Amino acid sequence: MTLRHEDIWNEQAAAAYDTPGEGMFDATLLAATAERLKTLAAGGRALEFAIGTGRVAIPLYERGVDVAGIEIAPAMAAKLREKAGEAIPLVIGDMTRSVVPGTFSLVFLVFNGISNVLTQEEQMACFRNAARHLGVGGRFVVELWVPQLPRPQDAQAIVVRSQPGYVVVDTYDVLAQQVISHHFRFGDGDRASLFRSPHRYVLPAELDLMAQLAGFELEARHADWSEVPFTAASRSHVSVYRKVRD
């Protein structure tokens, strides 16, 4: 069975997505993210690919940035509308090809969003679509995890991460460059829930090549939104690409 993100992010998933003050909704993290994006927008308009429920777009809008978004899952978009009304223009569609009217100074795709696109061709299309919305000098920002790859001979290796009440099991297909994340959450007693999401993992060098082919060059790369230096030990990165040609 093929897992499609527009089906995965249904009403149930959208209702449980926001965790105010915790995890990726931590106030300090969101403040650092929004402040960095505001600086990179440089007074211009910003467009978020895979805007979701507005986790980042709303704090950015509250800081005075003109924000718009593209979202493939109607249930997630409905949640955004509940929180922000019509203040943030929104297109329901695929971020690899949907177009929002106007020109932007910043396009951004956060929290591993590009890995939700499951082929190299479509990930390249994501870069091209970002370039379509930007003038020369505009920026495309990608936040992405650095995969901890199993040995090539372990084609279905499993990586496990856990914290109280929550376990993630990742199954890798290193030949196809695919991973499925299985998220187990445990409630009271013997109750548990499972949420699965498919991804295509991308190493920074491949991402940089996609950017070059789409008319970008790497301007900066840090380990997080607070601009901690990116090193070989970093487990994620925030990469800023500047459009250098049409």
Short mmCIF file of N, CA, C and O in Angstrom, two decimals, residues 17-134:
data_model
loop_
_atom_site.label_atom_id
_atom_site.label_comp_id
_atom_site.label_asym_id
_atom_site.label_seq_id
_atom_site.Cartn_x
_atom_site.Cartn_y
_atom_site.Cartn_z
N TYR A 17 -2.15 17.41 15.80
CA TYR A 17 -0.84 17.90 15.36
C TYR A 17 -0.25 18.94 16.31
O TYR A 17 0.92 18.85 16.69
N ASP A 18 -1.03 19.93 16.68
CA ASP A 18 -0.52 21.01 17.52
C ASP A 18 -0.31 20.53 18.95
O ASP A 18 -1.21 19.92 19.55
N THR A 19 0.87 20.83 19.49
CA THR A 19 1.18 20.52 20.89
C THR A 19 1.74 21.79 21.54
O THR A 19 2.95 21.90 21.75
N PRO A 20 0.90 22.76 21.82
CA PRO A 20 1.38 24.08 22.27
C PRO A 20 2.37 23.99 23.42
O PRO A 20 2.12 23.33 24.43
N GLY A 21 3.53 24.63 23.22
CA GLY A 21 4.54 24.70 24.26
C GLY A 21 5.46 23.50 24.35
O GLY A 21 6.41 23.51 25.12
N GLU A 22 5.19 22.47 23.55
CA GLU A 22 5.99 21.25 23.65
C GLU A 22 6.54 20.85 22.28
O GLU A 22 5.97 21.17 21.23
N GLY A 23 7.68 20.13 22.31
CA GLY A 23 8.25 19.61 21.07
C GLY A 23 8.53 20.70 20.07
O GLY A 23 9.15 21.73 20.38
N MET A 24 8.06 20.52 18.84
CA MET A 24 8.31 21.52 17.80
C MET A 24 7.49 22.79 18.00
O MET A 24 7.69 23.77 17.28
N PHE A 25 6.57 22.78 18.98
CA PHE A 25 5.83 23.97 19.33
C PHE A 25 6.42 24.69 20.55
O PHE A 25 5.78 25.59 21.11
N ASP A 26 7.61 24.30 20.95
CA ASP A 26 8.30 24.98 22.04
C ASP A 26 8.44 26.46 21.72
O ASP A 26 8.86 26.83 20.61
N ALA A 27 8.11 27.32 22.67
CA ALA A 27 8.09 28.76 22.42
C ALA A 27 9.46 29.30 22.03
O ALA A 27 9.58 30.17 21.15
N THR A 28 10.52 28.81 22.66
CA THR A 28 11.86 29.28 22.35
C THR A 28 12.25 28.90 20.93
O THR A 28 12.82 29.72 20.18
N LEU A 29 11.95 27.67 20.53
CA LEU A 29 12.23 27.21 19.17
C LEU A 29 11.46 28.03 18.14
O LEU A 29 12.03 28.49 17.14
N LEU A 30 10.18 28.24 18.39
CA LEU A 30 9.37 28.99 17.43
C LEU A 30 9.84 30.44 17.31
O LEU A 30 9.85 31.01 16.22
N ALA A 31 10.25 31.03 18.43
CA ALA A 31 10.75 32.41 18.39
C ALA A 31 12.02 32.50 17.55
O ALA A 31 12.17 33.40 16.71
N ALA A 32 12.94 31.55 17.76
CA ALA A 32 14.19 31.55 16.99
C ALA A 32 13.92 31.34 15.51
O ALA A 32 14.53 31.99 14.64
N THR A 33 12.99 30.44 15.20
CA THR A 33 12.65 30.15 13.81
C THR A 33 12.05 31.38 13.14
O THR A 33 12.47 31.78 12.04
N ALA A 34 11.06 31.98 13.79
CA ALA A 34 10.38 33.14 13.19
C ALA A 34 11.31 34.33 13.06
O ALA A 34 11.28 35.05 12.05
N GLU A 35 12.16 34.56 14.04
CA GLU A 35 13.09 35.70 13.96
C GLU A 35 14.09 35.52 12.83
O GLU A 35 14.40 36.47 12.09
N ARG A 36 14.60 34.30 12.68
CA ARG A 36 15.55 34.03 11.59
C ARG A 36 14.89 34.21 10.22
O ARG A 36 15.46 34.83 9.31
N LEU A 37 13.68 33.70 10.08
CA LEU A 37 12.98 33.82 8.81
C LEU A 37 12.62 35.28 8.51
O LEU A 37 12.69 35.72 7.36
N LYS A 38 12.25 36.02 9.54
CA LYS A 38 11.96 37.44 9.33
C LYS A 38 13.20 38.16 8.80
O LYS A 38 13.10 38.98 7.87
N THR A 39 14.36 37.87 9.37
CA THR A 39 15.61 38.48 8.90
C THR A 39 15.86 38.11 7.44
O THR A 39 16.22 38.96 6.61
N LEU A 40 15.67 36.84 7.10
CA LEU A 40 15.94 36.38 5.75
C LEU A 40 14.94 36.93 4.74
O LEU A 40 15.27 37.10 3.56
N ALA A 41 13.72 37.21 5.18
CA ALA A 41 12.73 37.81 4.28
C ALA A 41 13.10 39.23 3.89
O ALA A 41 12.66 39.73 2.85
N ALA A 42 13.89 39.89 4.73
CA ALA A 42 14.44 41.22 4.42
C ALA A 42 13.37 42.23 4.01
O ALA A 42 13.55 43.01 3.07
N GLY A 43 12.23 42.19 4.71
CA GLY A 43 11.18 43.16 4.45
C GLY A 43 10.23 42.78 3.33
O GLY A 43 9.27 43.51 3.07
N GLY A 44 10.47 41.64 2.68
CA GLY A 44 9.61 41.21 1.57
C GLY A 44 8.59 40.18 2.00
O GLY A 44 8.44 39.85 3.17
N ARG A 45 7.89 39.65 1.00
CA ARG A 45 6.86 38.63 1.24
C ARG A 45 7.52 37.27 1.42
O ARG A 45 8.56 36.99 0.84
N ALA A 46 6.86 36.41 2.20
CA ALA A 46 7.36 35.06 2.46
C ALA A 46 6.30 34.04 2.07
O ALA A 46 5.10 34.25 2.29
N LEU A 47 6.75 32.93 1.52
CA LEU A 47 5.86 31.85 1.13
C LEU A 47 6.33 30.56 1.79
O LEU A 47 7.50 30.18 1.66
N GLU A 48 5.41 29.89 2.50
CA GLU A 48 5.77 28.61 3.13
C GLU A 48 5.20 27.46 2.33
O GLU A 48 3.99 27.38 2.09
N PHE A 49 6.09 26.54 1.91
CA PHE A 49 5.66 25.28 1.33
C PHE A 49 5.28 24.34 2.48
O PHE A 49 5.95 24.29 3.51
N ALA A 50 4.19 23.58 2.31
CA ALA A 50 3.71 22.66 3.35
C ALA A 50 3.46 23.43 4.65
O ALA A 50 4.01 23.12 5.70
N ILE A 51 2.59 24.41 4.56
CA ILE A 51 2.35 25.33 5.68
C ILE A 51 1.67 24.65 6.86
O ILE A 51 1.77 25.11 8.00
N GLY A 52 0.97 23.55 6.62
CA GLY A 52 0.34 22.80 7.70
C GLY A 52 -0.68 23.62 8.47
O GLY A 52 -1.50 24.34 7.89
N THR A 53 -0.61 23.55 9.79
CA THR A 53 -1.56 24.28 10.64
C THR A 53 -1.07 25.68 11.00
O THR A 53 -1.66 26.35 11.83
N GLY A 54 0.05 26.09 10.38
CA GLY A 54 0.55 27.44 10.64
C GLY A 54 1.51 27.53 11.80
O GLY A 54 1.72 28.61 12.35
N ARG A 55 2.14 26.42 12.16
CA ARG A 55 3.06 26.40 13.31
C ARG A 55 4.10 27.52 13.21
O ARG A 55 4.37 28.23 14.19
N VAL A 56 4.69 27.71 12.03
CA VAL A 56 5.71 28.74 11.83
C VAL A 56 5.13 29.98 11.17
O VAL A 56 5.51 31.11 11.50
N ALA A 57 4.19 29.80 10.25
CA ALA A 57 3.66 30.94 9.50
C ALA A 57 2.96 31.95 10.40
O ALA A 57 3.09 33.17 10.20
N ILE A 58 2.22 31.47 11.40
CA ILE A 58 1.49 32.40 12.27
C ILE A 58 2.44 33.25 13.10
O ILE A 58 2.30 34.48 13.13
N PRO A 59 3.45 32.68 13.79
CA PRO A 59 4.41 33.53 14.50
C PRO A 59 5.14 34.50 13.57
O PRO A 59 5.45 35.63 13.96
N LEU A 60 5.41 34.07 12.34
CA LEU A 60 6.07 34.97 11.39
C LEU A 60 5.14 36.11 10.99
O LEU A 60 5.56 37.27 10.94
N TYR A 61 3.88 35.80 10.74
CA TYR A 61 2.88 36.83 10.43
C TYR A 61 2.73 37.81 11.60
O TYR A 61 2.61 39.03 11.40
N GLU A 62 2.75 37.29 12.81
CA GLU A 62 2.61 38.14 14.00
C GLU A 62 3.79 39.09 14.16
O GLU A 62 3.70 40.09 14.87
N ARG A 63 4.91 38.78 13.50
CA ARG A 63 6.09 39.65 13.51
C ARG A 63 6.09 40.64 12.35
O ARG A 63 7.09 41.30 12.09
N GLY A 64 4.98 40.73 11.64
CA GLY A 64 4.84 41.74 10.61
C GLY A 64 5.23 41.31 9.21
O GLY A 64 5.28 42.16 8.30
N VAL A 65 5.49 40.02 9.00
CA VAL A 65 5.87 39.54 7.68
C VAL A 65 4.61 39.12 6.91
O VAL A 65 3.74 38.43 7.45
N ASP A 66 4.52 39.53 5.66
CA ASP A 66 3.41 39.15 4.78
C ASP A 66 3.65 37.71 4.33
O ASP A 66 4.54 37.43 3.53
N VAL A 67 2.85 36.76 4.86
CA VAL A 67 3.08 35.34 4.65
C VAL A 67 1.93 34.73 3.85
O VAL A 67 0.76 35.05 4.08
N ALA A 68 2.28 33.82 2.93
CA ALA A 68 1.30 33.00 2.23
C ALA A 68 1.75 31.55 2.32
O ALA A 68 2.86 31.27 2.78
N GLY A 69 0.89 30.61 1.89
CA GLY A 69 1.26 29.21 2.02
C GLY A 69 0.66 28.31 0.97
O GLY A 69 -0.33 28.65 0.32
N ILE A 70 1.29 27.15 0.82
CA ILE A 70 0.78 26.04 0.01
C ILE A 70 0.67 24.83 0.92
O ILE A 70 1.59 24.53 1.68
N GLU A 71 -0.45 24.12 0.84
CA GLU A 71 -0.66 22.94 1.69
C GLU A 71 -1.45 21.89 0.90
O GLU A 71 -2.49 22.21 0.31
N ILE A 72 -0.97 20.66 0.91
CA ILE A 72 -1.61 19.60 0.14
C ILE A 72 -2.78 18.96 0.87
O ILE A 72 -3.68 18.39 0.24
N ALA A 73 -2.80 19.02 2.20
CA ALA A 73 -3.81 18.32 2.99
C ALA A 73 -4.91 19.27 3.43
O ALA A 73 -4.67 20.16 4.26
N PRO A 74 -6.12 19.13 2.92
CA PRO A 74 -7.21 20.03 3.30
C PRO A 74 -7.47 20.08 4.81
O PRO A 74 -7.82 21.14 5.34
N ALA A 75 -7.29 18.97 5.51
CA ALA A 75 -7.55 18.95 6.95
C ALA A 75 -6.56 19.84 7.69
O ALA A 75 -6.93 20.53 8.66
N MET A 76 -5.30 19.84 7.28
CA MET A 76 -4.30 20.71 7.91
C MET A 76 -4.61 22.17 7.59
O MET A 76 -4.52 23.05 8.46
N ALA A 77 -5.00 22.44 6.35
CA ALA A 77 -5.34 23.81 5.96
C ALA A 77 -6.54 24.32 6.74
O ALA A 77 -6.60 25.50 7.12
N ALA A 78 -7.50 23.44 6.99
CA ALA A 78 -8.68 23.85 7.77
C ALA A 78 -8.29 24.25 9.18
O ALA A 78 -8.85 25.21 9.74
N LYS A 79 -7.31 23.55 9.76
CA LYS A 79 -6.83 23.91 11.09
C LYS A 79 -6.20 25.30 11.08
O LYS A 79 -6.37 26.10 12.00
N LEU A 80 -5.41 25.58 10.03
CA LEU A 80 -4.81 26.91 9.88
C LEU A 80 -5.89 27.97 9.80
O LEU A 80 -5.78 29.03 10.45
N ARG A 81 -6.93 27.72 9.03
CA ARG A 81 -8.03 28.69 8.91
C ARG A 81 -8.72 28.92 10.25
O ARG A 81 -9.13 30.05 10.56
N GLU A 82 -8.85 27.88 11.06
CA GLU A 82 -9.45 28.04 12.39
C GLU A 82 -8.64 29.02 13.23
O GLU A 82 -9.21 29.80 14.00
N LYS A 83 -7.33 28.98 13.10
CA LYS A 83 -6.44 29.79 13.94
C LYS A 83 -6.19 31.17 13.39
O LYS A 83 -6.04 32.14 14.15
N ALA A 84 -6.13 31.30 12.06
CA ALA A 84 -5.70 32.58 11.46
C ALA A 84 -6.73 33.20 10.55
O ALA A 84 -6.49 34.28 9.99
N GLY A 85 -7.87 32.55 10.37
CA GLY A 85 -8.88 33.10 9.46
C GLY A 85 -8.33 33.22 8.06
O GLY A 85 -7.64 32.34 7.55
N GLU A 86 -8.61 34.35 7.41
CA GLU A 86 -8.15 34.60 6.04
C GLU A 86 -6.90 35.48 6.01
O GLU A 86 -6.52 35.98 4.95
N ALA A 87 -6.27 35.68 7.16
CA ALA A 87 -5.12 36.59 7.22
C ALA A 87 -3.94 36.10 6.39
O ALA A 87 -3.15 36.90 5.88
N ILE A 88 -3.81 34.77 6.26
CA ILE A 88 -2.69 34.18 5.53
C ILE A 88 -3.23 33.55 4.26
O ILE A 88 -3.94 32.54 4.31
N PRO A 89 -2.93 34.12 3.08
CA PRO A 89 -3.40 33.54 1.82
C PRO A 89 -2.91 32.11 1.67
O PRO A 89 -1.77 31.80 2.00
N LEU A 90 -3.76 31.23 1.13
CA LEU A 90 -3.45 29.82 1.12
C LEU A 90 -3.92 29.19 -0.19
O LEU A 90 -5.03 29.44 -0.66
N VAL A 91 -3.06 28.37 -0.77
CA VAL A 91 -3.40 27.57 -1.94
C VAL A 91 -3.38 26.11 -1.52
O VAL A 91 -2.39 25.64 -0.95
N ILE A 92 -4.47 25.39 -1.78
CA ILE A 92 -4.50 23.95 -1.53
C ILE A 92 -3.93 23.26 -2.76
O ILE A 92 -4.49 23.35 -3.85
N GLY A 93 -2.79 22.61 -2.58
CA GLY A 93 -2.16 21.97 -3.73
C GLY A 93 -0.80 21.40 -3.38
O GLY A 93 -0.39 21.40 -2.22
N ASP A 94 -0.11 20.94 -4.40
CA ASP A 94 1.18 20.29 -4.28
C ASP A 94 2.28 21.34 -4.36
O ASP A 94 2.34 22.11 -5.33
N MET A 95 3.19 21.34 -3.38
CA MET A 95 4.23 22.37 -3.35
C MET A 95 5.25 22.20 -4.48
O MET A 95 6.07 23.09 -4.71
N THR A 96 5.21 21.08 -5.19
CA THR A 96 6.14 20.91 -6.30
C THR A 96 5.67 21.64 -7.55
O THR A 96 6.47 21.85 -8.47
N ARG A 97 4.38 22.04 -7.58
CA ARG A 97 3.88 22.66 -8.81
C ARG A 97 2.85 23.78 -8.61
O ARG A 97 2.64 24.57 -9.52
N SER A 98 2.22 23.85 -7.46
CA SER A 98 1.20 24.89 -7.25
C SER A 98 1.85 26.26 -7.18
O SER A 98 2.97 26.40 -6.67
N VAL A 99 1.14 27.26 -7.66
CA VAL A 99 1.68 28.61 -7.75
C VAL A 99 0.81 29.57 -6.93
O VAL A 99 -0.42 29.54 -7.02
N VAL A 100 1.46 30.41 -6.15
CA VAL A 100 0.79 31.49 -5.42
C VAL A 100 1.09 32.79 -6.17
O VAL A 100 2.25 33.06 -6.50
N PRO A 101 0.08 33.61 -6.46
CA PRO A 101 0.33 34.82 -7.25
C PRO A 101 1.32 35.76 -6.57
O PRO A 101 1.40 35.86 -5.35
N GLY A 102 2.10 36.45 -7.40
CA GLY A 102 3.03 37.46 -6.90
C GLY A 102 4.44 36.94 -6.79
O GLY A 102 4.73 35.76 -7.05
N THR A 103 5.33 37.83 -6.40
CA THR A 103 6.74 37.50 -6.22
C THR A 103 7.09 37.61 -4.75
O THR A 103 6.60 38.49 -4.04
N PHE A 104 7.97 36.73 -4.29
CA PHE A 104 8.35 36.66 -2.89
C PHE A 104 9.85 36.87 -2.75
O PHE A 104 10.63 36.61 -3.68
N SER A 105 10.26 37.31 -1.58
CA SER A 105 11.70 37.42 -1.29
C SER A 105 12.21 36.19 -0.54
O SER A 105 13.42 35.96 -0.46
N LEU A 106 11.26 35.38 0.00
CA LEU A 106 11.63 34.20 0.77
C LEU A 106 10.61 33.09 0.54
O LEU A 106 9.41 33.33 0.60
N VAL A 107 11.12 31.89 0.26
CA VAL A 107 10.32 30.67 0.30
C VAL A 107 10.96 29.77 1.35
O VAL A 107 12.19 29.67 1.41
N PHE A 108 10.15 29.13 2.19
CA PHE A 108 10.75 28.26 3.21
C PHE A 108 9.96 26.97 3.36
O PHE A 108 8.75 26.92 3.14
N LEU A 109 10.71 25.91 3.71
CA LEU A 109 10.17 24.56 3.86
C LEU A 109 10.84 23.95 5.08
O LEU A 109 12.02 23.60 5.04
N VAL A 110 10.09 23.84 6.17
CA VAL A 110 10.70 23.52 7.47
C VAL A 110 10.37 22.10 7.92
O VAL A 110 9.57 21.39 7.31
N PHE A 111 11.00 21.71 9.01
CA PHE A 111 10.74 20.46 9.73
C PHE A 111 10.69 19.25 8.79
O PHE A 111 9.73 18.48 8.77
N ASN A 112 11.73 19.10 7.98
CA ASN A 112 11.92 17.92 7.13
C ASN A 112 10.89 17.80 6.01
O ASN A 112 10.71 16.72 5.43
N GLY A 113 10.24 18.91 5.68
CA GLY A 113 9.16 18.87 4.70
C GLY A 113 9.56 18.33 3.35
O GLY A 113 8.77 17.65 2.68
N ILE A 114 10.79 18.61 2.90
CA ILE A 114 11.16 18.15 1.56
C ILE A 114 11.29 16.64 1.52
O ILE A 114 11.14 16.02 0.46
N SER A 115 11.53 16.00 2.66
CA SER A 115 11.63 14.54 2.66
C SER A 115 10.26 13.88 2.47
O SER A 115 10.17 12.68 2.18
N ASN A 116 9.18 14.65 2.63
CA ASN A 116 7.85 14.12 2.36
C ASN A 116 7.61 13.89 0.87
O ASN A 116 6.67 13.19 0.48
N VAL A 117 8.45 14.50 0.04
CA VAL A 117 8.39 14.31 -1.41
C VAL A 117 9.24 13.08 -1.72
O VAL A 117 10.43 13.05 -1.40
N LEU A 118 8.66 12.08 -2.36
CA LEU A 118 9.22 10.73 -2.30
C LEU A 118 10.10 10.33 -3.48
O LEU A 118 10.57 9.19 -3.52
N THR A 119 10.34 11.23 -4.42
CA THR A 119 11.26 10.92 -5.52
C THR A 119 12.22 12.09 -5.70
O THR A 119 11.92 13.24 -5.37
N GLN A 120 13.40 11.77 -6.26
CA GLN A 120 14.36 12.82 -6.54
C GLN A 120 13.80 13.82 -7.54
O GLN A 120 13.99 15.04 -7.41
N GLU A 121 13.10 13.32 -8.55
CA GLU A 121 12.52 14.20 -9.57
C GLU A 121 11.57 15.22 -8.95
O GLU A 121 11.61 16.41 -9.27
N GLU A 122 10.72 14.75 -8.04
CA GLU A 122 9.76 15.65 -7.41
C GLU A 122 10.44 16.60 -6.40
O GLU A 122 10.01 17.75 -6.24
N GLN A 123 11.48 16.14 -5.74
CA GLN A 123 12.24 17.04 -4.87
C GLN A 123 12.91 18.15 -5.69
O GLN A 123 12.94 19.31 -5.28
N MET A 124 13.43 17.79 -6.87
CA MET A 124 13.97 18.80 -7.77
C MET A 124 12.88 19.79 -8.18
O MET A 124 13.11 21.00 -8.25
N ALA A 125 11.68 19.27 -8.44
CA ALA A 125 10.57 20.14 -8.82
C ALA A 125 10.23 21.13 -7.71
O ALA A 125 9.80 22.26 -7.96
N CYS A 126 10.46 20.71 -6.46
CA CYS A 126 10.23 21.60 -5.32
C CYS A 126 11.17 22.80 -5.39
O CYS A 126 10.77 23.95 -5.18
N PHE A 127 12.44 22.54 -5.69
CA PHE A 127 13.40 23.63 -5.85
C PHE A 127 13.01 24.53 -7.02
O PHE A 127 13.09 25.77 -6.92
N ARG A 128 12.60 23.94 -8.12
CA ARG A 128 12.22 24.75 -9.29
C ARG A 128 11.00 25.60 -8.98
O ARG A 128 10.90 26.75 -9.44
N ASN A 129 10.07 25.04 -8.20
CA ASN A 129 8.88 25.82 -7.86
C ASN A 129 9.23 26.97 -6.90
O ASN A 129 8.66 28.06 -6.99
N ALA A 130 10.18 26.71 -6.00
CA ALA A 130 10.64 27.81 -5.15
C ALA A 130 11.26 28.91 -6.01
O ALA A 130 10.96 30.10 -5.82
N ALA A 131 12.09 28.52 -6.98
CA ALA A 131 12.72 29.51 -7.86
C ALA A 131 11.67 30.28 -8.65
O ALA A 131 11.83 31.49 -8.91
N ARG A 132 10.59 29.62 -9.04
CA ARG A 132 9.52 30.26 -9.81
C ARG A 132 8.89 31.42 -9.03
O ARG A 132 8.45 32.40 -9.62
N HIS A 133 8.87 31.30 -7.71
CA HIS A 133 8.24 32.33 -6.88
C HIS A 133 9.20 33.45 -6.45
O HIS A 133 8.77 34.40 -5.79
N LEU A 134 10.49 33.30 -6.76
CA LEU A 134 11.50 34.24 -6.27
C LEU A 134 12.12 35.03 -7.40
O LEU A 134 12.31 34.51 -8.50
#
